[in-house]
Amino acid sequence: MAIPAWLWITSPLKLALWCFARAATWGGTAFLWKRHRRARQHFWVRLLVLNAVSIGILVGVFFWLHHRVVQ
């Protein structure tokens, strides 16, 4: 699978965004896990969706940054 060049972490800004987004997602997931793990069915599916949405938003921000710099 080929990964586009704009997706690579090539600047300190992208590294900081990546670290912040992942820490926020993991922290939020841990909080939700402790609070709701016994209360709801299919909780793992919701956690996976949260993670996928977080990564999708991060990819969108990286794409936007790439087009902002290129233009």
Short mmCIF file of C-alpha atoms in Angstrom, two decimals:
data_model
loop_
_atom_site.label_atom_id
_atom_site.label_comp_id
_atom_site.label_asym_id
_atom_site.label_seq_id
_atom_site.Cartn_x
_atom_site.Cartn_y
_atom_site.Cartn_z
CA MET A 1 0.00 0.00 0.00
CA ALA A 2 1.40 3.36 -1.00
CA ILE A 3 1.09 6.21 1.48
CA PRO A 4 0.85 9.74 0.01
CA ALA A 5 3.73 12.07 0.81
CA TRP A 6 1.44 14.64 2.50
CA LEU A 7 0.49 12.03 5.11
CA TRP A 8 4.04 11.55 6.39
CA ILE A 9 5.01 13.42 9.54
CA THR A 10 7.57 15.78 8.04
CA SER A 11 7.34 18.82 10.28
CA PRO A 12 7.22 19.62 13.99
CA LEU A 13 3.65 20.89 13.57
CA LYS A 14 2.47 17.57 12.15
CA LEU A 15 4.29 15.68 14.90
CA ALA A 16 2.67 17.83 17.59
CA LEU A 17 -0.77 17.42 15.99
CA TRP A 18 -0.31 13.66 15.74
CA CYS A 19 0.84 13.32 19.38
CA PHE A 20 -1.96 15.55 20.68
CA ALA A 21 -4.65 13.78 18.67
CA ARG A 22 -3.53 10.31 19.71
CA ALA A 23 -3.15 11.30 23.39
CA ALA A 24 -6.60 12.90 23.39
CA THR A 25 -8.15 9.85 21.74
CA TRP A 26 -6.45 7.39 24.08
CA GLY A 27 -7.30 9.50 27.12
CA GLY A 28 -10.91 9.85 26.07
CA THR A 29 -11.14 6.15 25.29
CA ALA A 30 -9.72 5.24 28.70
CA PHE A 31 -12.19 7.57 30.41
CA LEU A 32 -15.13 6.11 28.50
CA TRP A 33 -13.89 2.58 29.14
CA LYS A 34 -13.79 3.12 32.90
CA ARG A 35 -17.15 4.82 32.95
CA HIS A 36 -19.29 2.79 30.55
CA ARG A 37 -17.75 -0.65 30.00
CA ARG A 38 -20.43 -2.57 31.87
CA ALA A 39 -23.37 -0.35 31.01
CA ARG A 40 -23.63 -0.82 27.25
CA GLN A 41 -23.55 -3.58 24.69
CA HIS A 42 -21.19 -3.39 21.75
CA PHE A 43 -18.96 -0.91 23.55
CA TRP A 44 -15.88 -2.09 21.64
CA VAL A 45 -17.54 -1.14 18.37
CA ARG A 46 -18.12 2.37 19.66
CA LEU A 47 -14.48 2.66 20.76
CA LEU A 48 -13.30 1.52 17.34
CA VAL A 49 -15.57 4.04 15.64
CA LEU A 50 -14.22 6.81 17.92
CA ASN A 51 -10.68 5.83 16.99
CA ALA A 52 -11.49 5.72 13.27
CA VAL A 53 -13.15 9.14 13.40
CA SER A 54 -10.15 10.59 15.26
CA ILE A 55 -7.70 9.25 12.68
CA GLY A 56 -9.96 10.42 9.84
CA ILE A 57 -10.05 13.95 11.22
CA LEU A 58 -6.27 13.92 11.64
CA VAL A 59 -5.79 12.78 8.03
CA GLY A 60 -8.15 15.56 6.91
CA VAL A 61 -6.13 18.15 8.83
CA PHE A 62 -2.89 16.85 7.32
CA PHE A 63 -4.44 17.04 3.84
CA TRP A 64 -5.65 20.59 4.49
CA LEU A 65 -2.19 21.61 5.73
CA HIS A 66 -0.61 20.10 2.62
CA HIS A 67 -2.89 22.03 0.27
CA ARG A 68 -2.45 25.21 2.27
CA VAL A 69 1.33 25.01 1.93
CA VAL A 70 1.28 24.00 -1.75
CA GLN A 71 -0.93 26.89 -2.87
#
